[in-house]
C-alpha cells in the first residue's frame, strides 16, 4: 500500500508545463507551438511523440496531404510523456512514446485507447568498428558482463541518455540491472539492495563519457564529438552510420547485449476525450501506419516491423558489416512493476550514475529585476531543494558538486556545495538573496566556471556548465576559447535563452562546446529541468 500511495503521489506531483495551443478540438489554430507542422488542412491531429520519431515526418506528411489535414508534432522524452498522462488535461489527440512501459505506468486513469505498436527497435551499443574488433566483440554474442569488463579495463567509454529522462537510457539501464542480477523472472526491491549490484552498476556507468536528455540529440552530439561508442536505438545507429560513411569516417559496429537487451515498441495511442471525429481521424492514421506499404517505408528508416526479422527487400538497411542482425529474434526483457521501476530510477539518480559536476552561471544584471529574477529563483528552487528535484528524478547524489556563479558585467561571487544535504539547500539561499543590477558579461562567468573545473578530476564526474542570460553580452567568445582549450577536455556549455538574449552568441558557445541552447522564454523552470537532464 505504501508503494501505491508513493506512485500515485509521484504522478500527481509531476508537472509538465507544455506549450499549449489555443484549443484541443478538431480545428487548428495559428501559432500552435508544435515543433513541426505537417500538411495544411483545416482539421488537425495533435501528437506528442518521442524525438526518435522525427525521421518519420515524411511518412506522416504524406498522410496529411492525402487526407487534407494538419498533423502537429510536439517532441518530448518518453518519461515526460508518462508524466503528462498523470495530468488532469492532456492537450493532445495522441501520444507516441518510445515504449509501452510509459503508457502502462502513466495512464492510471485509462484515458488512452487503441494503442498499437508502430515499429520495433532494440536498444544497442554502437562501438567504433576498430575498437569493437580490438575488444573481440565482432562476430559473436556479447553479454553485459563482457561490456563491464571492457569498461573496467579502461578500454570502453560510451555516451548514453539519462535513464531518468529518456527511454533509451532507461531501457538500457533496466537491461543492465537484469543482466547483473542474473536475469531473475522479475526485479524486486530486495534485489536492488544487493551490494554486489551497486558496485557493478557504478563501475558500468563509470564508463559514461557524456549524457543527454534526448536519444536523437545524443546521436547528433556523438557525430560532432570524438567518442568511441554510444548506447542508442538500433535505428539511430543506422542513421549515424549513414552520415559517418558519407563523411568517409569509421562506422559503428552494433552490439546486442544478449542478456540485457531491451526493446522500444513505439506505441501510438489515442487520448479519449469523447470526440468521434478525432477518434476516426486517429484510427485512419494508425491504419495507414500499420499498412504493409507504410510498414515497408518505416523499415527503410531502420526500424523493424516485428520481433522475428525484417523483409528480404530491406535487409540492405540492416548491414552485417555494421554488426546488424536482421534475422535476430528479439526477446524483450520483462519490465519491473511501477513502484520497483521508480525505485530503480531513484537509485540510478542518487547512487549508481557517475555524479554530476554542474556550474550554474546565472545572470543578475539589471534587466533581470522583477519577474525575470522571480522566475530564476523559482526555477532553481526546483533543482536545489531536493524535495522538489525528486519529483522529476533530478535529485543530487552524495558525491555531486554544484557551483553557483552569479554575474552581471563581471563575476559577483562563487559558491560551492558538495553532496545532497544542507550545503545544497544553502546554495538556494544564495540564489534567492542575490541582488540584481549592472550590465551583462556571460563570458566572464563562463571563464570563471572553466577555471573552477580545473580543480577537479573531471573523469570522475559528468561535468557541465549551465548558463542563463537575458541580454546581449559584453565580451566575446575569444575571451573564452583559450581558457577552454587549456582544460584539455570538452565540457558542454548549455545555455538557457531568456528575455532578449542574443541567440547567436549562445549558439556559438553551444557549437564550440558540443552542447545546445534551451529556450526559457516561455517557461524558465521547464528549461532548467530539461537542461539538467543532460548531465
CSV table of N, CA, C and O in Angstrom, one decimal, residues 262-353:
chain,number,residue,atom,x,y,z
A,262,UNK,N,16.9,-4.6,-24.3
A,262,UNK,CA,15.6,-4.0,-24.2
A,262,UNK,C,15.1,-3.5,-25.5
A,262,UNK,O,15.9,-3.2,-26.4
A,263,UNK,N,13.8,-3.4,-25.6
A,263,UNK,CA,13.1,-3.1,-26.9
A,263,UNK,C,12.2,-1.9,-26.8
A,263,UNK,O,11.5,-1.8,-25.8
A,264,UNK,N,12.3,-1.0,-27.8
A,264,UNK,CA,11.3,0.1,-27.9
A,264,UNK,C,10.3,-0.3,-28.9
A,264,UNK,O,10.6,-0.6,-30.0
A,265,UNK,N,9.0,-0.4,-28.4
A,265,UNK,CA,7.9,-0.9,-29.3
A,265,UNK,C,7.1,0.2,-29.9
A,265,UNK,O,6.1,0.0,-30.6
A,266,UNK,N,7.4,1.5,-29.6
A,266,UNK,CA,6.8,2.6,-30.2
A,266,UNK,C,5.3,2.6,-30.3
A,266,UNK,O,4.7,2.6,-31.4
A,267,UNK,N,4.5,2.6,-29.2
A,267,UNK,CA,3.1,2.5,-29.3
A,267,UNK,C,2.4,3.9,-29.6
A,267,UNK,O,2.8,4.9,-29.0
A,268,UNK,N,1.5,3.9,-30.5
A,268,UNK,CA,0.7,5.1,-30.8
A,268,UNK,C,-0.7,4.9,-30.2
A,268,UNK,O,-1.4,4.0,-30.6
A,269,UNK,N,-1.1,5.8,-29.3
A,269,UNK,CA,-2.4,5.6,-28.6
A,269,UNK,C,-3.2,6.9,-28.7
A,269,UNK,O,-2.7,8.0,-28.8
A,270,UNK,N,-4.5,6.7,-28.7
A,270,UNK,CA,-5.5,7.8,-28.8
A,270,UNK,C,-5.9,8.3,-27.4
A,270,UNK,O,-6.1,7.5,-26.5
A,271,UNK,N,-5.9,9.6,-27.2
A,271,UNK,CA,-6.3,10.2,-26.0
A,271,UNK,C,-7.8,10.4,-26.1
A,271,UNK,O,-8.4,11.3,-26.8
A,272,UNK,N,-8.6,9.6,-25.3
A,272,UNK,CA,-10.0,9.6,-25.4
A,272,UNK,C,-10.7,10.8,-24.7
A,272,UNK,O,-10.6,10.9,-23.5
A,273,UNK,N,-11.3,11.6,-25.5
A,273,UNK,CA,-12.0,12.8,-25.0
A,273,UNK,C,-13.5,12.8,-25.4
A,273,UNK,O,-14.1,13.8,-25.3
A,274,UNK,N,-13.9,11.6,-26.0
A,274,UNK,CA,-15.2,11.5,-26.5
A,274,UNK,C,-15.5,12.3,-27.7
A,274,UNK,O,-16.7,12.6,-28.0
A,275,UNK,N,-14.5,12.5,-28.6
A,275,UNK,CA,-14.7,13.3,-29.8
A,275,UNK,C,-14.6,12.3,-31.0
A,275,UNK,O,-13.5,11.9,-31.4
A,276,UNK,N,-15.8,11.9,-31.5
A,276,UNK,CA,-15.8,10.9,-32.5
A,276,UNK,C,-15.0,11.2,-33.8
A,276,UNK,O,-14.3,10.4,-34.4
A,277,UNK,N,-15.0,12.5,-34.2
A,277,UNK,CA,-14.3,12.9,-35.4
A,277,UNK,C,-12.8,12.7,-35.2
A,277,UNK,O,-12.1,12.3,-36.1
A,278,UNK,N,-12.3,13.1,-34.1
A,278,UNK,CA,-10.9,13.0,-33.8
A,278,UNK,C,-10.5,11.5,-33.7
A,278,UNK,O,-9.4,11.1,-34.2
A,279,UNK,N,-11.3,10.7,-33.1
A,279,UNK,CA,-11.0,9.3,-33.0
A,279,UNK,C,-11.0,8.6,-34.4
A,279,UNK,O,-10.1,7.8,-34.7
A,280,UNK,N,-11.9,9.0,-35.2
A,280,UNK,CA,-12.0,8.5,-36.6
A,280,UNK,C,-10.7,8.9,-37.4
A,280,UNK,O,-10.1,8.0,-38.1
A,281,UNK,N,-10.3,10.1,-37.2
A,281,UNK,CA,-9.1,10.6,-37.9
A,281,UNK,C,-7.8,9.8,-37.3
A,281,UNK,O,-7.0,9.4,-38.1
A,282,UNK,N,-7.8,9.6,-36.0
A,282,UNK,CA,-6.6,8.9,-35.4
A,282,UNK,C,-6.6,7.5,-36.0
A,282,UNK,O,-5.5,7.0,-36.4
A,283,UNK,N,-7.7,6.8,-36.0
A,283,UNK,CA,-7.7,5.4,-36.5
A,283,UNK,C,-7.3,5.3,-37.9
A,283,UNK,O,-6.7,4.3,-38.3
A,284,UNK,N,-7.7,6.3,-38.7
A,284,UNK,CA,-7.3,6.3,-40.1
A,284,UNK,C,-5.8,6.5,-40.2
A,284,UNK,O,-5.1,5.8,-41.0
A,285,UNK,N,-5.2,7.3,-39.4
A,285,UNK,CA,-3.7,7.5,-39.4
A,285,UNK,C,-3.0,6.2,-38.9
A,285,UNK,O,-2.1,5.7,-39.5
A,286,UNK,N,-3.6,5.6,-37.9
A,286,UNK,CA,-3.0,4.3,-37.4
A,286,UNK,C,-3.0,3.2,-38.4
A,286,UNK,O,-2.1,2.5,-38.6
A,287,UNK,N,-4.2,3.1,-39.1
A,287,UNK,CA,-4.3,2.1,-40.1
A,287,UNK,C,-3.3,2.3,-41.3
A,287,UNK,O,-2.7,1.4,-41.8
A,288,UNK,N,-3.1,3.6,-41.6
A,288,UNK,CA,-2.1,3.9,-42.6
A,288,UNK,C,-0.7,3.5,-42.2
A,288,UNK,O,0.0,2.9,-43.0
A,289,UNK,N,-0.4,3.8,-41.0
A,289,UNK,CA,1.0,3.5,-40.5
A,289,UNK,C,1.2,2.0,-40.4
A,289,UNK,O,2.4,1.5,-40.6
A,290,UNK,N,0.2,1.2,-40.1
A,290,UNK,CA,0.3,-0.2,-40.0
A,290,UNK,C,0.1,-1.0,-41.3
A,290,UNK,O,0.3,-2.2,-41.3
A,291,UNK,N,-0.2,-0.2,-42.4
A,291,UNK,CA,-0.4,-0.9,-43.7
A,291,UNK,C,0.9,-1.5,-44.1
A,291,UNK,O,2.0,-1.0,-43.8
A,292,UNK,N,0.8,-2.5,-45.0
A,292,UNK,CA,2.1,-3.2,-45.4
A,292,UNK,C,3.0,-2.2,-46.2
A,292,UNK,O,4.2,-2.2,-46.0
A,293,UNK,N,2.4,-1.3,-47.0
A,293,UNK,CA,3.2,-0.4,-47.8
A,293,UNK,C,3.9,0.6,-46.9
A,293,UNK,O,5.1,0.9,-47.1
A,294,UNK,N,3.2,1.1,-45.9
A,294,UNK,CA,3.9,2.1,-45.0
A,294,UNK,C,4.9,1.4,-44.0
A,294,UNK,O,6.0,2.0,-43.8
A,295,UNK,N,4.5,0.2,-43.6
A,295,UNK,CA,5.5,-0.5,-42.8
A,295,UNK,C,6.8,-0.8,-43.5
A,295,UNK,O,7.9,-0.7,-42.9
A,296,UNK,N,6.7,-1.0,-44.8
A,296,UNK,CA,7.9,-1.2,-45.6
A,296,UNK,C,8.8,0.1,-45.6
A,296,UNK,O,10.0,0.1,-45.5
A,297,UNK,N,8.1,1.2,-45.7
A,297,UNK,CA,8.8,2.5,-45.7
A,297,UNK,C,9.4,2.8,-44.3
A,297,UNK,O,10.5,3.3,-44.2
A,298,UNK,N,8.7,2.4,-43.3
A,298,UNK,CA,9.2,2.5,-41.9
A,298,UNK,C,10.5,1.7,-41.7
A,298,UNK,O,11.5,2.1,-41.1
A,299,UNK,N,10.4,0.5,-42.3
A,299,UNK,CA,11.6,-0.4,-42.2
A,299,UNK,C,12.8,0.2,-42.9
A,299,UNK,O,14.0,0.0,-42.5
A,300,UNK,N,12.6,1.0,-43.9
A,300,UNK,CA,13.7,1.6,-44.7
A,300,UNK,C,14.4,2.6,-43.8
A,300,UNK,O,15.5,3.0,-44.1
A,301,UNK,N,13.8,3.1,-42.7
A,301,UNK,CA,14.4,4.1,-41.8
A,301,UNK,C,15.2,3.3,-40.8
A,301,UNK,O,15.9,4.0,-40.0
A,302,UNK,N,15.2,2.0,-40.7
A,302,UNK,CA,16.0,1.3,-39.8
A,302,UNK,C,15.2,0.7,-38.6
A,302,UNK,O,15.8,0.2,-37.7
A,303,UNK,N,13.9,0.9,-38.7
A,303,UNK,CA,13.0,0.3,-37.6
A,303,UNK,C,12.5,-1.0,-38.1
A,303,UNK,O,12.2,-1.2,-39.3
A,304,UNK,N,12.2,-1.9,-37.2
A,304,UNK,CA,11.7,-3.2,-37.6
A,304,UNK,C,10.1,-3.2,-37.4
A,304,UNK,O,9.6,-2.4,-36.7
A,305,UNK,N,9.5,-4.1,-38.1
A,305,UNK,CA,8.0,-4.2,-38.0
A,305,UNK,C,7.5,-5.4,-37.2
A,305,UNK,O,6.4,-5.6,-37.1
A,306,UNK,N,8.5,-6.1,-36.6
A,306,UNK,CA,8.1,-7.3,-35.8
A,306,UNK,C,9.3,-7.7,-35.0
A,306,UNK,O,10.5,-7.2,-35.1
A,307,UNK,N,9.2,-8.8,-34.2
A,307,UNK,CA,10.2,-9.3,-33.4
A,307,UNK,C,11.1,-10.4,-34.0
A,307,UNK,O,12.0,-10.9,-33.5
A,308,UNK,N,10.7,-10.8,-35.3
A,308,UNK,CA,11.3,-12.0,-35.9
A,308,UNK,C,12.1,-11.7,-37.1
A,308,UNK,O,12.3,-12.6,-37.9
A,309,UNK,N,12.5,-10.5,-37.3
A,309,UNK,CA,13.3,-10.2,-38.5
A,309,UNK,C,12.7,-9.1,-39.4
A,309,UNK,O,11.7,-8.6,-39.1
A,310,UNK,N,13.4,-8.9,-40.5
A,310,UNK,CA,13.0,-7.9,-41.5
A,310,UNK,C,12.7,-8.5,-42.8
A,310,UNK,O,13.1,-9.6,-43.1
A,311,UNK,N,12.0,-7.7,-43.7
A,311,UNK,CA,11.7,-8.3,-45.0
A,311,UNK,C,12.9,-8.4,-45.9
A,311,UNK,O,13.9,-7.7,-45.6
A,312,UNK,N,12.9,-9.3,-46.8
A,312,UNK,CA,14.0,-9.5,-47.7
A,312,UNK,C,14.5,-8.2,-48.4
A,312,UNK,O,15.7,-8.0,-48.5
A,313,UNK,N,13.5,-7.4,-48.8
A,313,UNK,CA,13.9,-6.2,-49.6
A,313,UNK,C,14.5,-5.1,-48.8
A,313,UNK,O,15.1,-4.2,-49.3
A,314,UNK,N,14.4,-5.3,-47.4
A,314,UNK,CA,15.0,-4.2,-46.6
A,314,UNK,C,16.3,-4.7,-45.8
A,314,UNK,O,16.8,-4.0,-44.9
A,315,UNK,N,16.7,-5.9,-46.1
A,315,UNK,CA,17.9,-6.4,-45.5
A,315,UNK,C,19.2,-5.6,-45.7
A,315,UNK,O,20.0,-5.5,-44.8
A,316,UNK,N,19.2,-4.8,-46.8
A,316,UNK,CA,20.3,-4.0,-47.1
A,316,UNK,C,20.4,-2.8,-46.1
A,316,UNK,O,21.5,-2.2,-45.9
A,317,UNK,N,19.3,-2.5,-45.4
A,317,UNK,CA,19.4,-1.4,-44.4
A,317,UNK,C,20.1,-1.9,-43.2
A,317,UNK,O,20.8,-1.1,-42.6
A,318,UNK,N,19.9,-3.1,-42.8
A,318,UNK,CA,20.5,-3.7,-41.6
A,318,UNK,C,21.8,-4.4,-42.0
A,318,UNK,O,21.8,-5.7,-42.0
A,319,UNK,N,22.8,-3.7,-42.2
A,319,UNK,CA,24.0,-4.2,-42.8
A,319,UNK,C,24.9,-5.1,-41.9
A,319,UNK,O,25.2,-4.6,-40.7
A,320,UNK,N,25.2,-6.3,-42.3
A,320,UNK,CA,26.0,-7.2,-41.5
A,320,UNK,C,27.4,-6.6,-41.2
A,320,UNK,O,28.0,-6.9,-40.1
A,321,UNK,N,28.0,-5.8,-42.1
A,321,UNK,CA,29.3,-5.2,-41.8
A,321,UNK,C,29.2,-4.1,-40.8
A,321,UNK,O,30.3,-3.7,-40.2
A,322,UNK,N,28.0,-3.7,-40.4
A,322,UNK,CA,27.8,-2.8,-39.3
A,322,UNK,C,27.4,-3.6,-38.0
A,322,UNK,O,27.1,-3.0,-37.0
A,323,UNK,N,27.5,-4.9,-38.1
A,323,UNK,CA,27.1,-5.8,-37.0
A,323,UNK,C,25.7,-6.0,-36.8
A,323,UNK,O,25.2,-6.6,-35.9
A,324,UNK,N,24.9,-5.5,-37.8
A,324,UNK,CA,23.4,-5.6,-37.7
A,324,UNK,C,23.0,-7.1,-37.9
A,324,UNK,O,23.6,-7.8,-38.6
A,325,UNK,N,22.0,-7.5,-37.2
A,325,UNK,CA,21.5,-8.9,-37.3
A,325,UNK,C,20.0,-8.8,-37.7
A,325,UNK,O,19.1,-8.9,-36.8
A,326,UNK,N,19.7,-8.7,-39.0
A,326,UNK,CA,18.3,-8.6,-39.4
A,326,UNK,C,17.5,-9.9,-39.1
A,326,UNK,O,16.3,-9.8,-39.0
A,327,UNK,N,18.1,-11.0,-38.9
A,327,UNK,CA,17.4,-12.3,-38.6
A,327,UNK,C,17.2,-12.5,-37.2
A,327,UNK,O,16.6,-13.5,-36.8
A,328,UNK,N,17.8,-11.7,-36.3
A,328,UNK,CA,17.8,-11.9,-34.9
A,328,UNK,C,16.3,-11.9,-34.4
A,328,UNK,O,15.5,-11.0,-34.7
A,329,UNK,N,16.0,-12.9,-33.6
A,329,UNK,CA,14.7,-12.9,-32.9
A,329,UNK,C,14.8,-12.1,-31.6
A,329,UNK,O,15.6,-12.4,-30.8
A,330,UNK,N,14.0,-11.0,-31.5
A,330,UNK,CA,14.1,-10.1,-30.4
A,330,UNK,C,13.2,-10.6,-29.2
A,330,UNK,O,12.0,-10.8,-29.4
A,331,UNK,N,13.8,-10.9,-28.1
A,331,UNK,CA,13.1,-11.3,-26.9
A,331,UNK,C,13.2,-10.2,-25.8
A,331,UNK,O,14.2,-10.1,-25.2
A,332,UNK,N,12.2,-9.4,-25.7
A,332,UNK,CA,12.2,-8.3,-24.7
A,332,UNK,C,12.3,-8.7,-23.3
A,332,UNK,O,11.7,-9.7,-22.9
A,333,UNK,N,13.0,-8.0,-22.5
A,333,UNK,CA,13.1,-8.3,-21.1
A,333,UNK,C,11.7,-7.9,-20.4
A,333,UNK,O,11.0,-7.0,-21.0
A,334,UNK,N,11.4,-8.4,-19.3
A,334,UNK,CA,10.2,-8.1,-18.6
A,334,UNK,C,10.5,-6.9,-17.7
A,334,UNK,O,11.3,-6.9,-16.9
A,335,UNK,N,9.7,-5.8,-17.9
A,335,UNK,CA,9.9,-4.6,-17.2
A,335,UNK,C,9.3,-4.8,-15.7
A,335,UNK,O,8.3,-5.4,-15.5
A,336,UNK,N,10.0,-4.1,-14.8
A,336,UNK,CA,9.5,-4.3,-13.4
A,336,UNK,C,8.2,-3.6,-13.1
A,336,UNK,O,7.8,-2.7,-13.9
A,337,UNK,N,7.6,-3.9,-12.0
A,337,UNK,CA,6.3,-3.2,-11.6
A,337,UNK,C,6.6,-1.7,-11.4
A,337,UNK,O,7.8,-1.3,-11.2
A,338,UNK,N,5.6,-0.9,-11.4
A,338,UNK,CA,5.7,0.6,-11.4
A,338,UNK,C,6.5,1.0,-10.2
A,338,UNK,O,7.4,1.8,-10.3
A,339,UNK,N,6.2,0.5,-9.0
A,339,UNK,CA,6.9,1.0,-7.8
A,339,UNK,C,8.4,0.6,-7.8
A,339,UNK,O,9.3,1.4,-7.4
A,340,UNK,N,8.7,-0.6,-8.3
A,340,UNK,CA,10.1,-1.0,-8.4
A,340,UNK,C,10.8,-0.2,-9.5
A,340,UNK,O,11.9,0.1,-9.3
A,341,UNK,N,10.1,0.0,-10.6
A,341,UNK,CA,10.7,0.9,-11.7
A,341,UNK,C,11.1,2.2,-11.1
A,341,UNK,O,12.2,2.7,-11.4
A,342,UNK,N,10.2,2.9,-10.3
A,342,UNK,CA,10.6,4.2,-9.8
A,342,UNK,C,11.8,4.1,-8.8
A,342,UNK,O,12.6,5.0,-8.7
A,343,UNK,N,11.8,3.0,-8.1
A,343,UNK,CA,12.9,2.8,-7.2
A,343,UNK,C,14.2,2.6,-8.0
A,343,UNK,O,15.3,3.1,-7.6
A,344,UNK,N,14.1,1.9,-9.1
A,344,UNK,CA,15.3,1.7,-10.0
A,344,UNK,C,15.8,3.1,-10.5
A,344,UNK,O,17.0,3.4,-10.5
A,345,UNK,N,14.9,3.9,-10.9
A,345,UNK,CA,15.2,5.3,-11.4
A,345,UNK,C,15.8,6.1,-10.3
A,345,UNK,O,16.8,6.9,-10.5
A,346,UNK,N,15.2,6.1,-9.1
A,346,UNK,CA,15.8,6.8,-8.0
A,346,UNK,C,17.2,6.4,-7.6
A,346,UNK,O,18.1,7.2,-7.4
A,347,UNK,N,17.5,5.1,-7.7
A,347,UNK,CA,18.8,4.6,-7.4
A,347,UNK,C,19.8,5.0,-8.5
A,347,UNK,O,21.0,5.3,-8.2
A,348,UNK,N,19.3,5.0,-9.7
A,348,UNK,CA,20.2,5.5,-10.8
A,348,UNK,C,20.6,6.9,-10.5
A,348,UNK,O,21.8,7.3,-10.6
A,349,UNK,N,19.7,7.7,-10.1
A,349,UNK,CA,19.9,9.2,-9.9
A,349,UNK,C,20.8,9.4,-8.7
A,349,UNK,O,21.7,10.3,-8.8
A,350,UNK,N,20.6,8.7,-7.6
A,350,UNK,CA,21.3,9.0,-6.4
A,350,UNK,C,22.5,8.2,-6.0
A,350,UNK,O,23.4,8.6,-5.3
A,351,UNK,N,22.5,6.9,-6.6
A,351,UNK,CA,23.6,6.0,-6.2
A,351,UNK,C,24.5,5.5,-7.3
A,351,UNK,O,25.7,5.3,-7.1
A,352,UNK,N,23.9,5.2,-8.4
A,352,UNK,CA,24.6,4.4,-9.4
A,352,UNK,C,25.3,5.2,-10.5
A,352,UNK,O,26.4,4.9,-10.9
A,353,UNK,N,24.7,6.3,-10.9
A,353,UNK,CA,25.3,7.0,-12.1
A,353,UNK,C,26.6,7.8,-11.6
A,353,UNK,O,26.7,8.1,-10.4
